[in-house]
Short mmCIF file of C-alpha atoms in Angstrom, two decimals:
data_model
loop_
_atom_site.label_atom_id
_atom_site.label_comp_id
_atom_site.label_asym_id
_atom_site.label_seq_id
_atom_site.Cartn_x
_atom_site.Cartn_y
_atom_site.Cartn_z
CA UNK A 1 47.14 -32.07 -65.09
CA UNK A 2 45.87 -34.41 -62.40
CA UNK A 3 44.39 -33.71 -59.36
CA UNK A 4 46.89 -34.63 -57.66
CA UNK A 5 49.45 -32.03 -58.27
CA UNK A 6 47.34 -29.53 -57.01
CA UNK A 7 48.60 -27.92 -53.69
CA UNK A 8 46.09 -28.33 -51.01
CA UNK A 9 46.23 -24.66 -50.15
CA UNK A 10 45.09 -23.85 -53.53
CA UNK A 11 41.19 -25.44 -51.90
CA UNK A 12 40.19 -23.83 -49.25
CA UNK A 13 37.83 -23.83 -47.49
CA UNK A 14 34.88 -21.54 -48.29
CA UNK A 15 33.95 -19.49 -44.59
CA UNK A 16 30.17 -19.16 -43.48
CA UNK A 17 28.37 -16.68 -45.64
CA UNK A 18 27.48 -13.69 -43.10
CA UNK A 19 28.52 -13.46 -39.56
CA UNK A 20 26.04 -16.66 -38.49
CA UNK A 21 28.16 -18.51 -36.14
CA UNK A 22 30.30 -14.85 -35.31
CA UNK A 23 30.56 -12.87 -32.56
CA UNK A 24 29.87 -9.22 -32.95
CA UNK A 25 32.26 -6.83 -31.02
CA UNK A 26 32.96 -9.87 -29.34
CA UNK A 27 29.29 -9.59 -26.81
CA UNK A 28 26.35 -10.52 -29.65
CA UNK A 29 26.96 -14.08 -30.59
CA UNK A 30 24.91 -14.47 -34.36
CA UNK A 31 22.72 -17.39 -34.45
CA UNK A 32 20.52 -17.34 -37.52
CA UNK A 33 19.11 -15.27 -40.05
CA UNK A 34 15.32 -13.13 -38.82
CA UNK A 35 15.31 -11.48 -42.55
CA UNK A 36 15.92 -9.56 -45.20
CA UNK A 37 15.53 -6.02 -47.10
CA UNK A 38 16.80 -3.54 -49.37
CA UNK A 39 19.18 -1.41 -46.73
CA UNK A 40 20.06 -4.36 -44.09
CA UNK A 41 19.24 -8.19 -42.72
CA UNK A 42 18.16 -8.84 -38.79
CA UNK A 43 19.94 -11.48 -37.30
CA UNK A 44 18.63 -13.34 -33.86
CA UNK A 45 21.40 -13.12 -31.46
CA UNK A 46 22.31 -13.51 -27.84
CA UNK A 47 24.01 -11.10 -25.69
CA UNK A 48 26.78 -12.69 -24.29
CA UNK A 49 27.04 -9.61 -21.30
CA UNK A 50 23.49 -10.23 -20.01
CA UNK A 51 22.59 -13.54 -21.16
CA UNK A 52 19.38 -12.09 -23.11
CA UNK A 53 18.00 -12.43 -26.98
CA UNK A 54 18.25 -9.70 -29.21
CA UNK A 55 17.86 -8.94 -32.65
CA UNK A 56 20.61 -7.53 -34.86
CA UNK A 57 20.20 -5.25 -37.74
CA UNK A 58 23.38 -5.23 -39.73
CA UNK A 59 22.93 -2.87 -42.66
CA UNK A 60 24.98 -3.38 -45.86
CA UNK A 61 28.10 -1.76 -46.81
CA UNK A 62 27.23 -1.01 -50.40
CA UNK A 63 24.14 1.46 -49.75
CA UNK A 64 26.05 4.56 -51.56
CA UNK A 65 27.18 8.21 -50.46
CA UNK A 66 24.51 8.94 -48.17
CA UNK A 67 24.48 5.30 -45.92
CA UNK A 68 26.33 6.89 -43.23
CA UNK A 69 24.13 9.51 -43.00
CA UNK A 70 21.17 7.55 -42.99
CA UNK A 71 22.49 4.72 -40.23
CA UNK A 72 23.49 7.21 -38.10
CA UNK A 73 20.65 8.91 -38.02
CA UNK A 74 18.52 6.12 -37.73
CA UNK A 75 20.27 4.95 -34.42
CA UNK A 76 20.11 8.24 -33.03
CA UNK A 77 16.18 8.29 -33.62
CA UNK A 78 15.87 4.50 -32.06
CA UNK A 79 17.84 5.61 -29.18
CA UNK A 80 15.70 8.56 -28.42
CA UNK A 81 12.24 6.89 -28.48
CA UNK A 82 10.81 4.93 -25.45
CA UNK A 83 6.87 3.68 -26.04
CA UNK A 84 5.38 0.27 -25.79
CA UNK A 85 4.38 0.14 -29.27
CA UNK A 86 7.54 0.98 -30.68
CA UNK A 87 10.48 -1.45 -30.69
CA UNK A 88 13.09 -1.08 -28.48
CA UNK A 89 16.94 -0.21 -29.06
CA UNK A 90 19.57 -1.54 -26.56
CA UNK A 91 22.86 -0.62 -27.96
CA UNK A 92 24.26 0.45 -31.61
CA UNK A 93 27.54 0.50 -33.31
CA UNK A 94 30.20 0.02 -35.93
CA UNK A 95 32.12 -4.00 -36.43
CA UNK A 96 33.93 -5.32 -39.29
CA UNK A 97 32.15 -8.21 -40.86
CA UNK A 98 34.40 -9.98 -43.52
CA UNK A 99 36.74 -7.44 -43.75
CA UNK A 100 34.20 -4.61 -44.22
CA UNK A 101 32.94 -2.08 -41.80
CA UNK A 102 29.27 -2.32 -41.17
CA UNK A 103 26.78 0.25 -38.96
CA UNK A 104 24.39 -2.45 -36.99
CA UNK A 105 21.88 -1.92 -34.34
CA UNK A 106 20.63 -4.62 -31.14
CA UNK A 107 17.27 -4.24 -30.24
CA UNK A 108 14.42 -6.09 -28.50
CA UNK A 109 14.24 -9.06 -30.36
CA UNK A 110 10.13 -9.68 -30.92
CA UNK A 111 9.34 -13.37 -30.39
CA UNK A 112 6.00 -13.35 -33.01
CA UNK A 113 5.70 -12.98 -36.88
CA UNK A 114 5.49 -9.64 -38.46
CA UNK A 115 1.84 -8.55 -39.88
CA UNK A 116 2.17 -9.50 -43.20
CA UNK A 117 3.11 -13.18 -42.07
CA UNK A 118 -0.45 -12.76 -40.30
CA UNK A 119 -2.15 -11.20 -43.19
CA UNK A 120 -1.33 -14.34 -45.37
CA UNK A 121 -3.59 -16.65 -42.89
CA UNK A 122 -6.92 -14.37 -43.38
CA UNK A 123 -8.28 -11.45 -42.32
CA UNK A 124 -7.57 -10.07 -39.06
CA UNK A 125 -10.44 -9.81 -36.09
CA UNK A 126 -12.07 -6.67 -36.24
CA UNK A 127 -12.02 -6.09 -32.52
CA UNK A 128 -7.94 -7.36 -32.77
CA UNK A 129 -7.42 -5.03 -35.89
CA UNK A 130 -9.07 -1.97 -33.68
CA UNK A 131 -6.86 -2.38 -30.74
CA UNK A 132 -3.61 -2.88 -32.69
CA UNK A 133 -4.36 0.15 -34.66
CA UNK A 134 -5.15 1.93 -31.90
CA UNK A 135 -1.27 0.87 -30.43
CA UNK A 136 -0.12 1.68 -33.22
CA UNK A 137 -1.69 5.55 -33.99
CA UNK A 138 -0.89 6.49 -30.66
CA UNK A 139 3.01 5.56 -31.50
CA UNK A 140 2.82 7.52 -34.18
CA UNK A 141 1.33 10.27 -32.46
CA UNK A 142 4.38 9.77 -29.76
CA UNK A 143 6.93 10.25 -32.74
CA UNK A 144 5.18 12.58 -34.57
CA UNK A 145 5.43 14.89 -31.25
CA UNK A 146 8.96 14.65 -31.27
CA UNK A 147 9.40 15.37 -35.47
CA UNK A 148 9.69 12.49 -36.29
CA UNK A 149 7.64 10.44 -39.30
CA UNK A 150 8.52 7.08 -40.34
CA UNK A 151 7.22 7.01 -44.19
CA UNK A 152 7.30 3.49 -44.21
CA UNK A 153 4.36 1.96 -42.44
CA UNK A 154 3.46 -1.31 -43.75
CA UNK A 155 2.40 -5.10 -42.70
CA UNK A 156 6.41 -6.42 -42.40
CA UNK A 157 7.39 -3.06 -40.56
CA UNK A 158 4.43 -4.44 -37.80
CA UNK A 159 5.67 -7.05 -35.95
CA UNK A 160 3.00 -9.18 -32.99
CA UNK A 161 4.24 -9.69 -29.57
CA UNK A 162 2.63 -12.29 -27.19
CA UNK A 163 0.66 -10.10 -25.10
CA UNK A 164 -0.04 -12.21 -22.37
CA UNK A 165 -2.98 -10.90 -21.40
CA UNK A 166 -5.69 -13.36 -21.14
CA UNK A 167 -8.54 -12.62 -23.95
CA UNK A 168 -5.67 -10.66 -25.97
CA UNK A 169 -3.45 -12.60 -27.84
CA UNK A 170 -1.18 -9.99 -29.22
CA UNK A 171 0.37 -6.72 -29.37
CA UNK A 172 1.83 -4.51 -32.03
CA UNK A 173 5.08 -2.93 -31.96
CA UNK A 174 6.44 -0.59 -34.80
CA UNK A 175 9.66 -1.36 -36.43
CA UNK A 176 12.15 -0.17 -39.12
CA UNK A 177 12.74 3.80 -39.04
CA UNK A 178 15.81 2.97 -41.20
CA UNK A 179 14.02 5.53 -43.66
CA UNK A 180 12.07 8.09 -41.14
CA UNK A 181 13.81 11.70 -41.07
CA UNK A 182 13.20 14.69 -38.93
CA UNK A 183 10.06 17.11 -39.70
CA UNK A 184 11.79 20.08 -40.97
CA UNK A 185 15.14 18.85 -42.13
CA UNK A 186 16.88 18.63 -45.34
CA UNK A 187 16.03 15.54 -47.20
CA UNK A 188 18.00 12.77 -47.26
CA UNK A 189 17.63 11.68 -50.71
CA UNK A 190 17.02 13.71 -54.23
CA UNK A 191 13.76 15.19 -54.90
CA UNK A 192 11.26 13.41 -56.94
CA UNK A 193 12.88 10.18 -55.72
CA UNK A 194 10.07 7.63 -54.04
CA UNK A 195 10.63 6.24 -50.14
CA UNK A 196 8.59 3.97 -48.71
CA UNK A 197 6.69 0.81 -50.01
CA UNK A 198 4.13 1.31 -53.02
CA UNK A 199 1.37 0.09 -51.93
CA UNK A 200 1.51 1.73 -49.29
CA UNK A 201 2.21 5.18 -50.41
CA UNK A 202 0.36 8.31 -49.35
CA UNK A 203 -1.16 10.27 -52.64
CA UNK A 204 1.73 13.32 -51.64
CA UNK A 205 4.36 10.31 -51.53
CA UNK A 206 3.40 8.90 -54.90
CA UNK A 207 4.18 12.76 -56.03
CA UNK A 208 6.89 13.37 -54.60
CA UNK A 209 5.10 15.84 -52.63
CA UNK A 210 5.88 17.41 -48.95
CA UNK A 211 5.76 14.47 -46.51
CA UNK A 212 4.55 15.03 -43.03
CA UNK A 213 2.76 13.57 -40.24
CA UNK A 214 -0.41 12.76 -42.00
CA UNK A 215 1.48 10.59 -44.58
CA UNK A 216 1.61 7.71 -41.80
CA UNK A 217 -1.83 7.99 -40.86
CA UNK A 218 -2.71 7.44 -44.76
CA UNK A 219 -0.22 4.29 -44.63
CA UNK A 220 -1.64 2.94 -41.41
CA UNK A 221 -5.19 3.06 -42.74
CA UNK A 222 -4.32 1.02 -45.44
CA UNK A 223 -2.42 -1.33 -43.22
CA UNK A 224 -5.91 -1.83 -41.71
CA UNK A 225 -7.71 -2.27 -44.26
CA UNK A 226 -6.13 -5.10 -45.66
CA UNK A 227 -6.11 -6.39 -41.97
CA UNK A 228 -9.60 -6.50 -41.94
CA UNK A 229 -10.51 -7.59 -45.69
CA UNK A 230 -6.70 -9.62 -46.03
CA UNK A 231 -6.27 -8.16 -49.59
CA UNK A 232 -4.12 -4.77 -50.25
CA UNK A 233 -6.03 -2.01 -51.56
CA UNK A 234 -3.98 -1.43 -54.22
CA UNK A 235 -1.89 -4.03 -55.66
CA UNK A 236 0.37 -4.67 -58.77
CA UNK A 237 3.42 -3.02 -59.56
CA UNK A 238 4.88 -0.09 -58.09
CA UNK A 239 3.92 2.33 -61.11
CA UNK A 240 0.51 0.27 -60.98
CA UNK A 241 0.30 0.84 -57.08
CA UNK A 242 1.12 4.48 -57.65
CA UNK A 243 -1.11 5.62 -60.15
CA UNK A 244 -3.93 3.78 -58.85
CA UNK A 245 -4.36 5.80 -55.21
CA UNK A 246 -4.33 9.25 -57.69
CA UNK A 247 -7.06 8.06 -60.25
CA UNK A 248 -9.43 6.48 -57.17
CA UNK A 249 -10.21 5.90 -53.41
CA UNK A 250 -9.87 3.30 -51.78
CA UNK A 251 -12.49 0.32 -51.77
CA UNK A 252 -14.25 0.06 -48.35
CA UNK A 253 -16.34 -2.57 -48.21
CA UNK A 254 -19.76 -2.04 -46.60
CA UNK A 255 -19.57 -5.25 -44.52
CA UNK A 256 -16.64 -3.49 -41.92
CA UNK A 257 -20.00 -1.20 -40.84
CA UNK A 258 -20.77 1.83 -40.66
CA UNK A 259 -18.07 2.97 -38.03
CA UNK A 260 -15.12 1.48 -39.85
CA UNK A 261 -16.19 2.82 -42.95
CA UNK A 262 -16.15 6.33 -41.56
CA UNK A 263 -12.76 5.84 -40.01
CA UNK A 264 -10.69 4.27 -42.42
CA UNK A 265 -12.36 6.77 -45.26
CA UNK A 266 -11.05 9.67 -43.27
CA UNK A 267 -7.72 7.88 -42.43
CA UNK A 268 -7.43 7.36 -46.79
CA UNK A 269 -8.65 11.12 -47.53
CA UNK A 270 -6.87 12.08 -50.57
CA UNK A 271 -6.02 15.49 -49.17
CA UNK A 272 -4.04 15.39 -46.65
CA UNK A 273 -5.89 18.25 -44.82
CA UNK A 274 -8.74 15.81 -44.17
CA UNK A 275 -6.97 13.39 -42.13
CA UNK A 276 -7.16 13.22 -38.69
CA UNK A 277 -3.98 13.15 -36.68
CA UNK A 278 -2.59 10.40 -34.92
CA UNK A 279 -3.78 11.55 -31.62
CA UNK A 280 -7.63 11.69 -33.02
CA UNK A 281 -7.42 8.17 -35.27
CA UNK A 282 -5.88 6.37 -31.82
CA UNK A 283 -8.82 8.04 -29.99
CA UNK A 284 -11.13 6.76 -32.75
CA UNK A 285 -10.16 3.29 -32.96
CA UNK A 286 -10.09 2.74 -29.32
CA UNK A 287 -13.65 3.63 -29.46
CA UNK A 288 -14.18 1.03 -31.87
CA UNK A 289 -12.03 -1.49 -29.77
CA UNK A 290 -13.93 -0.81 -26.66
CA UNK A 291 -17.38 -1.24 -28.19
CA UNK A 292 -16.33 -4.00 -29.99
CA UNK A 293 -15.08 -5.77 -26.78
CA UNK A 294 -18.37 -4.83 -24.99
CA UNK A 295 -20.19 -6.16 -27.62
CA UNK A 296 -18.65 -9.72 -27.52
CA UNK A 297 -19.05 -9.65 -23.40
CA UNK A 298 -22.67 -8.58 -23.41
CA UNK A 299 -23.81 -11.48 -25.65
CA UNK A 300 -23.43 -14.40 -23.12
CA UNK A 301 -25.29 -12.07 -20.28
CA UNK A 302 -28.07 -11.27 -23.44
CA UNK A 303 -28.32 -15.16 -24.03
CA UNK A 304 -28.02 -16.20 -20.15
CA UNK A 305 -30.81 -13.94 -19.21
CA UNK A 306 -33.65 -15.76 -20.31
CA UNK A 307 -32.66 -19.09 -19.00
CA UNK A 308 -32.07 -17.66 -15.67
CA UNK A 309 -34.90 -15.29 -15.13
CA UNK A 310 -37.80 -17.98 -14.99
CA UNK A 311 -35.94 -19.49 -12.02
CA UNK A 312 -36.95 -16.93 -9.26
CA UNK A 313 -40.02 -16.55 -11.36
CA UNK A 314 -41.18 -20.15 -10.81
CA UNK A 315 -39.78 -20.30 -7.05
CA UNK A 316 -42.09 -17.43 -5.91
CA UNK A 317 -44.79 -19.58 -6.49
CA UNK A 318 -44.00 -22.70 -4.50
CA UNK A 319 -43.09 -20.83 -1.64
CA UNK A 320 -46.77 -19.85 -0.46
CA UNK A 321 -48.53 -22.98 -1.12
CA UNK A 322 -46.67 -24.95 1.22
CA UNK A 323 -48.00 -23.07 4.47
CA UNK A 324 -51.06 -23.42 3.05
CA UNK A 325 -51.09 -27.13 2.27
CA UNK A 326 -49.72 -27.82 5.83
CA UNK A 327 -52.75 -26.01 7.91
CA UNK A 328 -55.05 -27.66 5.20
CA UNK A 329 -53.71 -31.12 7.02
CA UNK A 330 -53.96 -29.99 10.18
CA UNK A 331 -56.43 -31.90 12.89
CA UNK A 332 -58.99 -29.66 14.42
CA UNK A 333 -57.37 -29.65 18.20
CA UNK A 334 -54.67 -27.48 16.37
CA UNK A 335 -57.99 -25.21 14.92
CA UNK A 336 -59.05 -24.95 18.46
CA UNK A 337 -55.98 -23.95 20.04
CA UNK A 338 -55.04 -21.35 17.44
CA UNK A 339 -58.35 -19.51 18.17
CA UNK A 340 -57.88 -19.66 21.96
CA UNK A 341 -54.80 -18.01 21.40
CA UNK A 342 -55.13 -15.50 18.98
CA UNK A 343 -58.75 -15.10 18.93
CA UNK A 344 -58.37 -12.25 16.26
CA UNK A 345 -57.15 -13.90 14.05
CA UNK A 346 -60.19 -16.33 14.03
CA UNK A 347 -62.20 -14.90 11.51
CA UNK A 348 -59.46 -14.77 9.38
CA UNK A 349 -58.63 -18.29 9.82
CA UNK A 350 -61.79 -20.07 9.82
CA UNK A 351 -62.62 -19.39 6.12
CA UNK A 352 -59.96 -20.56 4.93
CA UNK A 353 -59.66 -23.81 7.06
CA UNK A 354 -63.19 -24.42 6.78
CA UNK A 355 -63.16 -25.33 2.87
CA UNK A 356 -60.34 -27.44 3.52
CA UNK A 357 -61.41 -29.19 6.65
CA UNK A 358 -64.81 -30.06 4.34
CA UNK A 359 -62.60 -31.29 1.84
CA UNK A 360 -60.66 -33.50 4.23
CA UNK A 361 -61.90 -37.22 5.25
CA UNK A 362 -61.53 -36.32 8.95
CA UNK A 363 -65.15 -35.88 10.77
CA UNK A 364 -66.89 -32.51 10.79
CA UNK A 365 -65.98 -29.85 13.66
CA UNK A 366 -68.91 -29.61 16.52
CA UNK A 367 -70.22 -26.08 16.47
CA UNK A 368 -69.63 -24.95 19.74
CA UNK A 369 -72.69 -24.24 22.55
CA UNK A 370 -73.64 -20.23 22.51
CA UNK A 371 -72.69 -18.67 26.26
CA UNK A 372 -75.87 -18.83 27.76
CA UNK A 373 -76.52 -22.16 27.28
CA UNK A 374 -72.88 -22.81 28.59
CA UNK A 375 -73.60 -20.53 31.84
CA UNK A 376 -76.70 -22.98 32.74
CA UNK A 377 -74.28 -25.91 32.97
CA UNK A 378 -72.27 -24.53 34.85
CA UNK A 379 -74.97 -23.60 37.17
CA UNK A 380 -76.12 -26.73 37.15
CA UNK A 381 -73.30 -28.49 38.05
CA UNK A 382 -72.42 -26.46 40.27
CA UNK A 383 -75.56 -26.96 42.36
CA UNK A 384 -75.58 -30.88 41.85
CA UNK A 385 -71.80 -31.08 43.22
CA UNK A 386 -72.95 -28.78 46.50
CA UNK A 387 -76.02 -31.38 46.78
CA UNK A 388 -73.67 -34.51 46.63
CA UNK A 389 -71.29 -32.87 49.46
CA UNK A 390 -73.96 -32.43 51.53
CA UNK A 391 -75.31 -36.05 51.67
CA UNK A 392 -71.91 -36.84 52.44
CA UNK A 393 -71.54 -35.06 55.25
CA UNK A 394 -75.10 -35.22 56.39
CA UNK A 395 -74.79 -39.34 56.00
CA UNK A 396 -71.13 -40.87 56.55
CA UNK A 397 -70.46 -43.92 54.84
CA UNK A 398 -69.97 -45.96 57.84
CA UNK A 399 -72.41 -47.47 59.30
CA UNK A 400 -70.63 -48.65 62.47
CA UNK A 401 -70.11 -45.27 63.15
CA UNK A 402 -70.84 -43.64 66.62
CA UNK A 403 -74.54 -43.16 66.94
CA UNK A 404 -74.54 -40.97 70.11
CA UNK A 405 -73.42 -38.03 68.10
CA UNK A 406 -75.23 -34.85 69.44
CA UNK A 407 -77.04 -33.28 66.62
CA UNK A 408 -75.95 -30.07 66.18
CA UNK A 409 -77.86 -26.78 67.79
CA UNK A 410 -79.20 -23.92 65.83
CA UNK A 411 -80.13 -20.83 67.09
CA UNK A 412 -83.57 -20.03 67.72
CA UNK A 413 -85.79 -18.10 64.94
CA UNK A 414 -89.05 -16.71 66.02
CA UNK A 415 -91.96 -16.35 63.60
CA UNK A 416 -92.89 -19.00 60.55
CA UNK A 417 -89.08 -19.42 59.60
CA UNK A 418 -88.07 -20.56 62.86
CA UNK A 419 -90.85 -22.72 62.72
CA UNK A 420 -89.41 -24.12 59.47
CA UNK A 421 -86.56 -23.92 60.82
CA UNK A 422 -86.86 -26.49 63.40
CA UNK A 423 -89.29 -29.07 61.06
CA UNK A 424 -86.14 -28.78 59.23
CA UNK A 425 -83.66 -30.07 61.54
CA UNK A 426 -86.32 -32.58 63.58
CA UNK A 427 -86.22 -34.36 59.78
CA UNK A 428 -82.69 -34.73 59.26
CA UNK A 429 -81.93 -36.14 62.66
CA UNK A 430 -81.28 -39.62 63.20
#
């Protein structure tokens, strides 16, 4: 038969695998496939009623007898829990995706890779891995609170928000209680049955032992520990995986430090007794953050200081000198005036201008006359400048003057003075 007589209706043509390119209860358009697991795919999407991004979890139709039980109650759990480290859920229902019914979930859709995407680089910083898992323990301690465990804490269930904080570059939120149940309740699956990822199993999980709140604190500790050394504690298959956390600790490396060590050993305590809650490992690693943080600012002030500290150090010194060298230069009619004006401070002052007048190449300073000597001077000049006004008056300086002046008349003075008295003034008359 040729091709030819083939009806065209008998090809055609295949639809889009999935609902990429759908709309979802006609509001969440589908755009593209986030990923993939065992119980359901995430789908980025856009919400057509806000005009926001969102993530989709659509979980499969073929999960068995106890699905329904499971979705529902995982969308009543999301819908109850409001933290910053936990992801959040915006709406929830049921929609017909190629002719089946499926349960899906829109939540905050995480614009960053999960943990185990950031794993696969290299390790984690220490002082990132402390303040992540710090996020992190106190979420579980928030759900925990309300009895509720989430038995599946692992790198992919950890996805990294921008933080946009500046010195932080990220922030951890907690995803995926698709298999978390209430403390207290009837289990959801047969006993002896395994939940949760192997290597990440608690020692009561890989015995099908009573699960409670300090199975996620074992998980989480192994979450960061392979942050921090970027290989899982205990690898190979899940059997491997299994038997391995009965038979033998895990490996701490003595490079983390003393502090991690003693954390994440208590965190991986065999005996579930020995772990601390979520409350007291959240309290614990934010210690380490902090110090960790106060560590890294504290260097550049440590390396800074000695740089800076000979600066006021070699100022102090060249402040003094330069009063010094100035008076050093200073002419001796400054000298002089500075001891007529403050003559207490003289003493003080002439030692140590002398040495530096001496070393100057102006002339020496003349020592000064002592007071007595000064007094006879004075005296003396005194009496010469009484003498000089006299002969002035007693002989005028012109000639032509009047010569019939009438000398003048003294008083007469009996005894030897007046006799004096009168040779006296017969000598000066003209």
């Amino acid at each position: 038969m040729s091709h030819e007589n083939i009806p065209t209706q008998q090809l055609p043509i295949s639809p889009p695998l999935g609902p990429v390119g759908g709309l979802l209860v006609e509001r969440f358009a589908i755009e593209s496939l986030i990923g993939t697991g065992g119980m359901a795919s995430v789908y980025r999407a856009t919400d057509t009623a806000l005009g926001r991004t969102v993530a989709v979890k659509l979980f499969k139709a073929d999960g068995g007898a106890s699905e329904p039980e499971r979705q529902s109650g995982e969308i009543a759990l999301l819908a109850s829990l409001n933290h910053f480290a936990l992801v959040t859920l915006f709406d929830a229902g049921t929609a017909t995706v190629d002719g089946v019914p499926r349960t899906f979930i829109v939540m905050e859709l995480v614009d960053g890779p999960d943990l185990r995407t950031r794993i696969g680089e290299g390790p984690v910083a220490s002082v990132d891995v402390a303040g992540m898992g710090a996020d992190l323990a106190e979420a579980l301690h928030y759900v925990h609170e309300r009895g509720i465990i989430h038995r599946d804490v692992k790198p992919a269930n950890v996805l990294l928000a921008p933080s946009g904080f500046p010195g932080r570059g990220m922030h951890a939120k907690l995803a995926d209680f698709g298999i978390a149940r209430l403390l207290d309740e009837t289990r959801l699956t047969a006993t002896g049955s395994l939940i949760g990822t192997a290597s990440y199993l608690s020692p009561e999980q890989a015995l099908g032992g009573a699960i409670g709140a300090p199975t996620d604190v074992y998980s989480l500790g192994l979450v960061l520990l392979e942050c921090l050394t970027g290989a899982r504690a205990y690898p190979g298959t899940a059997v491997e995986s299994a038997m391995a956390r009965l038979q033998r600790q895990p490996e701490i490396p003595s490079t983390l430090g003393r502090d991690w060590s003693e954390v994440l050993a208590a965190m991986t305590a065999r005996d579930s007794a020995d772990r601390p809650t979520a409350a007291e490992a959240s309290l614990l690693l934010r210690a380490l953050a902090t110090s960790a943080t106060a560590a890294v600012t504290v260097t550049a002030p440590t390396m800074l200081l000695p740089d800076s500290t000979p600066a006021p150090t070699l100022l102090l010194p060249d402040v003094p000198p330069a009063p010094t060298l100035l008076l050093a230069a200073t002419d001796a009619a400054p000298t002089e005036i500075l001891k007529a004006d403050a003559p207490a401070s003289t003493p003080a002052s002439t030692p140590a201008s002398t040495p530096a007048a001496s070393a100057s190449a102006g002339p020496p300073i003349k020592p000064r006359r002592p007071a007595s000597r000064r007094l006879l001077v004075f005296l003396a000049t005194g009496f010469a400048l009484i003498a000089i006004a006299a002969l002035v008056i007693l002989n005028p300086a012109d000639p032509a003057a009047d010569n019939t002046v009438v000398p003048p008349s003294y008083p007469a003075v009996d005894g030897t003075l007046g006799t004096h008295l009168q040779e006296l003034q017969e000598s000066v008359n003209p």
